[in-house]
């Protein structure tokens, strides 16, 4: 499996694990009707999308994670920058290091909801002036997550996976988070 396909699969799976669950959602779940296929129309990445009710989370609706990675690509030798999911973008980090990175926007989930998998080791930290959470072994023994608070109920995740070591993954996630943090909505 090529590095970019492996990276995209790992980042997508990691995003699902670190999403967490919230007991704060109102309403009742209802099953979709029809043929079993999704009845949702594709969501355009614009400010016309449904807005969350969580303050600065509204500003995250228009935050472009691929644009953020592209803006720092030269600083970190990022290559193969591409969208890998809704409000998520991934890239290969550095030359021949076997490290992939991703930025994932969560307009309705706060930093405390970034939990990782069963072997995850999390700690509170800061990125710039913002509250953040570092989650080592977020999905695997060589995956790292830095979740940065935008508001009490919204965050941006900086995910990294390294073939080399957990330390390299955490270093990459932290550096990308630090470089992008000033462009996050206030």
PDB file of C-alpha atoms in Angstrom:
ATOM      1  CA  UNK A   1       0.000   0.000   0.000  1.00  0.00           C
ATOM      2  CA  UNK A   2       1.471   3.378  -0.938  1.00  0.00           C
ATOM      3  CA  UNK A   3       2.410   5.862   1.766  1.00  0.00           C
ATOM      4  CA  UNK A   4      -0.290   8.368   0.791  1.00  0.00           C
ATOM      5  CA  UNK A   5      -3.060   5.734   0.740  1.00  0.00           C
ATOM      6  CA  UNK A   6      -1.862   4.338   4.075  1.00  0.00           C
ATOM      7  CA  UNK A   7      -1.728   7.845   5.478  1.00  0.00           C
ATOM      8  CA  UNK A   8      -5.220   8.715   4.281  1.00  0.00           C
ATOM      9  CA  UNK A   9      -6.651   5.495   5.745  1.00  0.00           C
ATOM     10  CA  UNK A  10      -4.882   6.003   9.068  1.00  0.00           C
ATOM     11  CA  UNK A  11      -5.906   9.649   9.311  1.00  0.00           C
ATOM     12  CA  UNK A  12      -9.541   8.837   8.494  1.00  0.00           C
ATOM     13  CA  UNK A  13      -9.622   6.070  11.108  1.00  0.00           C
ATOM     14  CA  UNK A  14      -7.863   8.278  13.659  1.00  0.00           C
ATOM     15  CA  UNK A  15     -10.421  11.024  13.071  1.00  0.00           C
ATOM     16  CA  UNK A  16     -13.226   8.645  13.946  1.00  0.00           C
ATOM     17  CA  UNK A  17     -11.507   7.488  17.126  1.00  0.00           C
ATOM     18  CA  UNK A  18     -10.661  10.954  18.451  1.00  0.00           C
ATOM     19  CA  UNK A  19     -14.055  12.436  17.620  1.00  0.00           C
ATOM     20  CA  UNK A  20     -15.420  11.272  20.944  1.00  0.00           C
ATOM     21  CA  UNK A  21     -19.060  11.122  21.862  1.00  0.00           C
ATOM     22  CA  UNK A  22     -21.095  13.861  23.397  1.00  0.00           C
ATOM     23  CA  UNK A  23     -24.093  13.450  25.670  1.00  0.00           C
ATOM     24  CA  UNK A  24     -25.026  17.080  25.015  1.00  0.00           C
ATOM     25  CA  UNK A  25     -26.868  16.610  21.703  1.00  0.00           C
ATOM     26  CA  UNK A  26     -30.591  17.224  21.813  1.00  0.00           C
ATOM     27  CA  UNK A  27     -33.286  15.544  19.751  1.00  0.00           C
ATOM     28  CA  UNK A  28     -34.029  11.953  18.906  1.00  0.00           C
ATOM     29  CA  UNK A  29     -32.081   9.770  16.511  1.00  0.00           C
ATOM     30  CA  UNK A  30     -34.052   8.609  13.488  1.00  0.00           C
ATOM     31  CA  UNK A  31     -33.036   6.063  10.859  1.00  0.00           C
ATOM     32  CA  UNK A  32     -32.610   7.062   7.246  1.00  0.00           C
ATOM     33  CA  UNK A  33     -35.276   5.811   4.880  1.00  0.00           C
ATOM     34  CA  UNK A  34     -34.846   4.496   1.368  1.00  0.00           C
ATOM     35  CA  UNK A  35     -32.457   2.065  -0.258  1.00  0.00           C
ATOM     36  CA  UNK A  36     -29.744   2.121   2.355  1.00  0.00           C
ATOM     37  CA  UNK A  37     -27.764   4.708   0.429  1.00  0.00           C
ATOM     38  CA  UNK A  38     -27.011   8.063   1.935  1.00  0.00           C
ATOM     39  CA  UNK A  39     -29.734  10.568   1.238  1.00  0.00           C
ATOM     40  CA  UNK A  40     -27.565  13.566   2.077  1.00  0.00           C
ATOM     41  CA  UNK A  41     -26.432  15.906  -0.619  1.00  0.00           C
ATOM     42  CA  UNK A  42     -22.734  16.800  -0.738  1.00  0.00           C
ATOM     43  CA  UNK A  43     -21.883  19.666   1.576  1.00  0.00           C
ATOM     44  CA  UNK A  44     -20.152  22.609  -0.016  1.00  0.00           C
ATOM     45  CA  UNK A  45     -17.291  24.170   1.897  1.00  0.00           C
ATOM     46  CA  UNK A  46     -18.777  27.605   2.325  1.00  0.00           C
ATOM     47  CA  UNK A  47     -20.304  29.686   5.048  1.00  0.00           C
ATOM     48  CA  UNK A  48     -23.763  28.708   3.801  1.00  0.00           C
ATOM     49  CA  UNK A  49     -23.450  25.289   5.446  1.00  0.00           C
ATOM     50  CA  UNK A  50     -25.450  24.641   8.591  1.00  0.00           C
ATOM     51  CA  UNK A  51     -23.880  26.631  11.394  1.00  0.00           C
ATOM     52  CA  UNK A  52     -23.258  25.191  14.828  1.00  0.00           C
ATOM     53  CA  UNK A  53     -24.562  27.100  17.810  1.00  0.00           C
ATOM     54  CA  UNK A  54     -21.228  27.201  19.599  1.00  0.00           C
ATOM     55  CA  UNK A  55     -19.811  30.698  19.290  1.00  0.00           C
ATOM     56  CA  UNK A  56     -16.448  30.513  17.519  1.00  0.00           C
ATOM     57  CA  UNK A  57     -17.484  27.176  16.019  1.00  0.00           C
ATOM     58  CA  UNK A  58     -19.351  29.245  13.415  1.00  0.00           C
ATOM     59  CA  UNK A  59     -16.053  30.674  12.202  1.00  0.00           C
ATOM     60  CA  UNK A  60     -14.696  27.140  11.773  1.00  0.00           C
ATOM     61  CA  UNK A  61     -17.307  26.400   9.112  1.00  0.00           C
ATOM     62  CA  UNK A  62     -15.278  28.525   6.695  1.00  0.00           C
ATOM     63  CA  UNK A  63     -11.814  27.489   7.965  1.00  0.00           C
ATOM     64  CA  UNK A  64      -9.985  25.715   5.123  1.00  0.00           C
ATOM     65  CA  UNK A  65      -7.620  23.063   6.476  1.00  0.00           C
ATOM     66  CA  UNK A  66      -6.000  22.472   3.058  1.00  0.00           C
ATOM     67  CA  UNK A  67      -5.325  26.187   2.673  1.00  0.00           C
ATOM     68  CA  UNK A  68      -3.771  26.165   6.160  1.00  0.00           C
ATOM     69  CA  UNK A  69      -1.443  23.269   5.243  1.00  0.00           C
ATOM     70  CA  UNK A  70      -0.582  24.864   1.901  1.00  0.00           C
ATOM     71  CA  UNK A  71       0.355  28.128   3.649  1.00  0.00           C
ATOM     72  CA  UNK A  72       3.014  26.337   5.744  1.00  0.00           C
ATOM     73  CA  UNK A  73       4.073  23.726   3.163  1.00  0.00           C
ATOM     74  CA  UNK A  74       7.470  25.300   2.480  1.00  0.00           C
ATOM     75  CA  UNK A  75       8.300  25.600   6.164  1.00  0.00           C
ATOM     76  CA  UNK A  76       7.825  21.844   6.755  1.00  0.00           C
ATOM     77  CA  UNK A  77       8.443  20.348   3.289  1.00  0.00           C
ATOM     78  CA  UNK A  78       4.809  19.223   3.078  1.00  0.00           C
ATOM     79  CA  UNK A  79       3.877  17.277  -0.051  1.00  0.00           C
ATOM     80  CA  UNK A  80       0.792  15.495  -1.386  1.00  0.00           C
ATOM     81  CA  UNK A  81      -1.567  17.958   0.300  1.00  0.00           C
ATOM     82  CA  UNK A  82      -5.098  16.754  -0.326  1.00  0.00           C
ATOM     83  CA  UNK A  83      -8.574  16.744   1.159  1.00  0.00           C
ATOM     84  CA  UNK A  84      -9.247  13.469   2.987  1.00  0.00           C
ATOM     85  CA  UNK A  85     -12.669  14.153   4.496  1.00  0.00           C
ATOM     86  CA  UNK A  86     -15.168  16.808   5.452  1.00  0.00           C
ATOM     87  CA  UNK A  87     -13.159  19.788   6.716  1.00  0.00           C
ATOM     88  CA  UNK A  88     -10.029  17.606   6.819  1.00  0.00           C
ATOM     89  CA  UNK A  89      -6.806  17.773   4.863  1.00  0.00           C
ATOM     90  CA  UNK A  90      -3.722  15.570   4.967  1.00  0.00           C
ATOM     91  CA  UNK A  91      -0.133  15.738   3.754  1.00  0.00           C
ATOM     92  CA  UNK A  92       3.205  13.984   3.851  1.00  0.00           C
ATOM     93  CA  UNK A  93       5.578  15.727   6.281  1.00  0.00           C
ATOM     94  CA  UNK A  94       9.251  16.278   5.507  1.00  0.00           C
ATOM     95  CA  UNK A  95      11.484  14.532   3.037  1.00  0.00           C
ATOM     96  CA  UNK A  96      11.533  10.726   3.308  1.00  0.00           C
ATOM     97  CA  UNK A  97      10.598  10.690   6.997  1.00  0.00           C
ATOM     98  CA  UNK A  98       7.535   8.436   6.729  1.00  0.00           C
ATOM     99  CA  UNK A  99       5.443  10.969   8.638  1.00  0.00           C
ATOM    100  CA  UNK A 100       1.937  12.010   7.624  1.00  0.00           C
ATOM    101  CA  UNK A 101      -0.027  14.914   9.084  1.00  0.00           C
ATOM    102  CA  UNK A 102      -3.637  16.014   8.957  1.00  0.00           C
ATOM    103  CA  UNK A 103      -5.779  18.920  10.106  1.00  0.00           C
ATOM    104  CA  UNK A 104      -9.387  18.122  11.055  1.00  0.00           C
ATOM    105  CA  UNK A 105     -11.972  20.740  12.040  1.00  0.00           C
ATOM    106  CA  UNK A 106     -14.546  19.927  14.745  1.00  0.00           C
ATOM    107  CA  UNK A 107     -17.008  22.876  14.989  1.00  0.00           C
ATOM    108  CA  UNK A 108     -19.206  21.026  17.529  1.00  0.00           C
ATOM    109  CA  UNK A 109     -16.692  19.182  19.751  1.00  0.00           C
ATOM    110  CA  UNK A 110     -14.474  20.712  22.415  1.00  0.00           C
ATOM    111  CA  UNK A 111     -10.906  19.858  23.393  1.00  0.00           C
ATOM    112  CA  UNK A 112     -11.995  17.704  26.331  1.00  0.00           C
ATOM    113  CA  UNK A 113     -13.806  15.393  23.901  1.00  0.00           C
ATOM    114  CA  UNK A 114     -10.538  14.479  22.146  1.00  0.00           C
ATOM    115  CA  UNK A 115      -9.866  11.163  23.823  1.00  0.00           C
ATOM    116  CA  UNK A 116      -8.142   8.762  21.433  1.00  0.00           C
ATOM    117  CA  UNK A 117      -8.248   4.986  21.588  1.00  0.00           C
ATOM    118  CA  UNK A 118      -7.966   2.593  24.538  1.00  0.00           C
ATOM    119  CA  UNK A 119      -4.161   2.926  24.856  1.00  0.00           C
ATOM    120  CA  UNK A 120      -4.103   6.706  24.427  1.00  0.00           C
ATOM    121  CA  UNK A 121      -2.124   8.861  26.855  1.00  0.00           C
ATOM    122  CA  UNK A 122      -3.502  12.391  27.086  1.00  0.00           C
ATOM    123  CA  UNK A 123      -2.310  15.513  28.837  1.00  0.00           C
ATOM    124  CA  UNK A 124      -3.384  19.147  28.933  1.00  0.00           C
ATOM    125  CA  UNK A 125      -1.100  21.636  27.222  1.00  0.00           C
ATOM    126  CA  UNK A 126      -1.224  24.945  25.348  1.00  0.00           C
ATOM    127  CA  UNK A 127      -0.537  25.950  21.768  1.00  0.00           C
ATOM    128  CA  UNK A 128       0.153  29.661  21.651  1.00  0.00           C
ATOM    129  CA  UNK A 129      -2.386  31.230  24.020  1.00  0.00           C
ATOM    130  CA  UNK A 130      -4.964  28.454  23.468  1.00  0.00           C
ATOM    131  CA  UNK A 131      -5.891  25.478  25.612  1.00  0.00           C
ATOM    132  CA  UNK A 132      -4.947  22.210  23.954  1.00  0.00           C
ATOM    133  CA  UNK A 133      -4.687  18.499  24.582  1.00  0.00           C
ATOM    134  CA  UNK A 134      -1.805  16.256  23.547  1.00  0.00           C
ATOM    135  CA  UNK A 135      -2.891  12.657  22.940  1.00  0.00           C
ATOM    136  CA  UNK A 136      -0.003  10.220  22.488  1.00  0.00           C
ATOM    137  CA  UNK A 137      -0.812   6.805  20.999  1.00  0.00           C
ATOM    138  CA  UNK A 138      -4.073   8.368  19.846  1.00  0.00           C
ATOM    139  CA  UNK A 139      -4.934   5.506  17.499  1.00  0.00           C
ATOM    140  CA  UNK A 140      -1.783   3.433  17.286  1.00  0.00           C
ATOM    141  CA  UNK A 141       1.594   3.263  19.006  1.00  0.00           C
ATOM    142  CA  UNK A 142       2.993   5.783  16.501  1.00  0.00           C
ATOM    143  CA  UNK A 143       0.083   8.239  16.167  1.00  0.00           C
ATOM    144  CA  UNK A 144      -0.202  11.575  17.928  1.00  0.00           C
ATOM    145  CA  UNK A 145      -2.917  14.212  18.198  1.00  0.00           C
ATOM    146  CA  UNK A 146      -2.798  17.838  19.283  1.00  0.00           C
ATOM    147  CA  UNK A 147      -6.350  19.161  19.766  1.00  0.00           C
ATOM    148  CA  UNK A 148      -6.455  22.976  19.909  1.00  0.00           C
ATOM    149  CA  UNK A 149      -9.409  24.848  21.401  1.00  0.00           C
ATOM    150  CA  UNK A 150     -11.182  27.448  19.289  1.00  0.00           C
ATOM    151  CA  UNK A 151     -14.115  27.825  21.692  1.00  0.00           C
ATOM    152  CA  UNK A 152     -15.387  25.772  24.609  1.00  0.00           C
ATOM    153  CA  UNK A 153     -17.315  23.626  22.144  1.00  0.00           C
ATOM    154  CA  UNK A 154     -15.090  23.636  19.058  1.00  0.00           C
ATOM    155  CA  UNK A 155     -11.558  22.586  18.200  1.00  0.00           C
ATOM    156  CA  UNK A 156      -9.090  21.836  15.436  1.00  0.00           C
ATOM    157  CA  UNK A 157      -7.155  18.557  15.552  1.00  0.00           C
ATOM    158  CA  UNK A 158      -3.601  18.215  14.290  1.00  0.00           C
ATOM    159  CA  UNK A 159      -2.984  14.518  13.705  1.00  0.00           C
ATOM    160  CA  UNK A 160       0.249  12.786  12.829  1.00  0.00           C
ATOM    161  CA  UNK A 161       1.419   9.246  12.252  1.00  0.00           C
ATOM    162  CA  UNK A 162       5.047   8.211  11.831  1.00  0.00           C
ATOM    163  CA  UNK A 163       6.633   4.997  10.612  1.00  0.00           C
ATOM    164  CA  UNK A 164       9.693   5.928  12.665  1.00  0.00           C
ATOM    165  CA  UNK A 165       8.519   6.744  16.197  1.00  0.00           C
ATOM    166  CA  UNK A 166       5.828   8.238  18.375  1.00  0.00           C
ATOM    167  CA  UNK A 167       8.184  11.115  19.230  1.00  0.00           C
ATOM    168  CA  UNK A 168       8.476  12.065  15.535  1.00  0.00           C
ATOM    169  CA  UNK A 169       4.684  11.967  15.189  1.00  0.00           C
ATOM    170  CA  UNK A 170       4.146  14.165  18.262  1.00  0.00           C
ATOM    171  CA  UNK A 171       6.877  16.568  17.137  1.00  0.00           C
ATOM    172  CA  UNK A 172       5.237  16.929  13.708  1.00  0.00           C
ATOM    173  CA  UNK A 173       1.717  17.394  15.135  1.00  0.00           C
ATOM    174  CA  UNK A 174       2.966  20.000  17.616  1.00  0.00           C
ATOM    175  CA  UNK A 175       4.946  21.947  14.995  1.00  0.00           C
ATOM    176  CA  UNK A 176       2.016  22.011  12.555  1.00  0.00           C
ATOM    177  CA  UNK A 177      -0.395  23.086  15.332  1.00  0.00           C
ATOM    178  CA  UNK A 178       1.963  25.868  16.440  1.00  0.00           C
ATOM    179  CA  UNK A 179       2.402  27.139  12.870  1.00  0.00           C
ATOM    180  CA  UNK A 180      -1.337  27.128  12.065  1.00  0.00           C
ATOM    181  CA  UNK A 181      -2.647  28.371  15.451  1.00  0.00           C
ATOM    182  CA  UNK A 182      -2.341  32.108  14.637  1.00  0.00           C
ATOM    183  CA  UNK A 183      -4.681  31.639  11.649  1.00  0.00           C
ATOM    184  CA  UNK A 184      -7.419  29.920  13.690  1.00  0.00           C
ATOM    185  CA  UNK A 185     -10.551  31.964  14.433  1.00  0.00           C
ATOM    186  CA  UNK A 186     -10.454  33.895  17.704  1.00  0.00           C
TER     187      UNK A 186
END
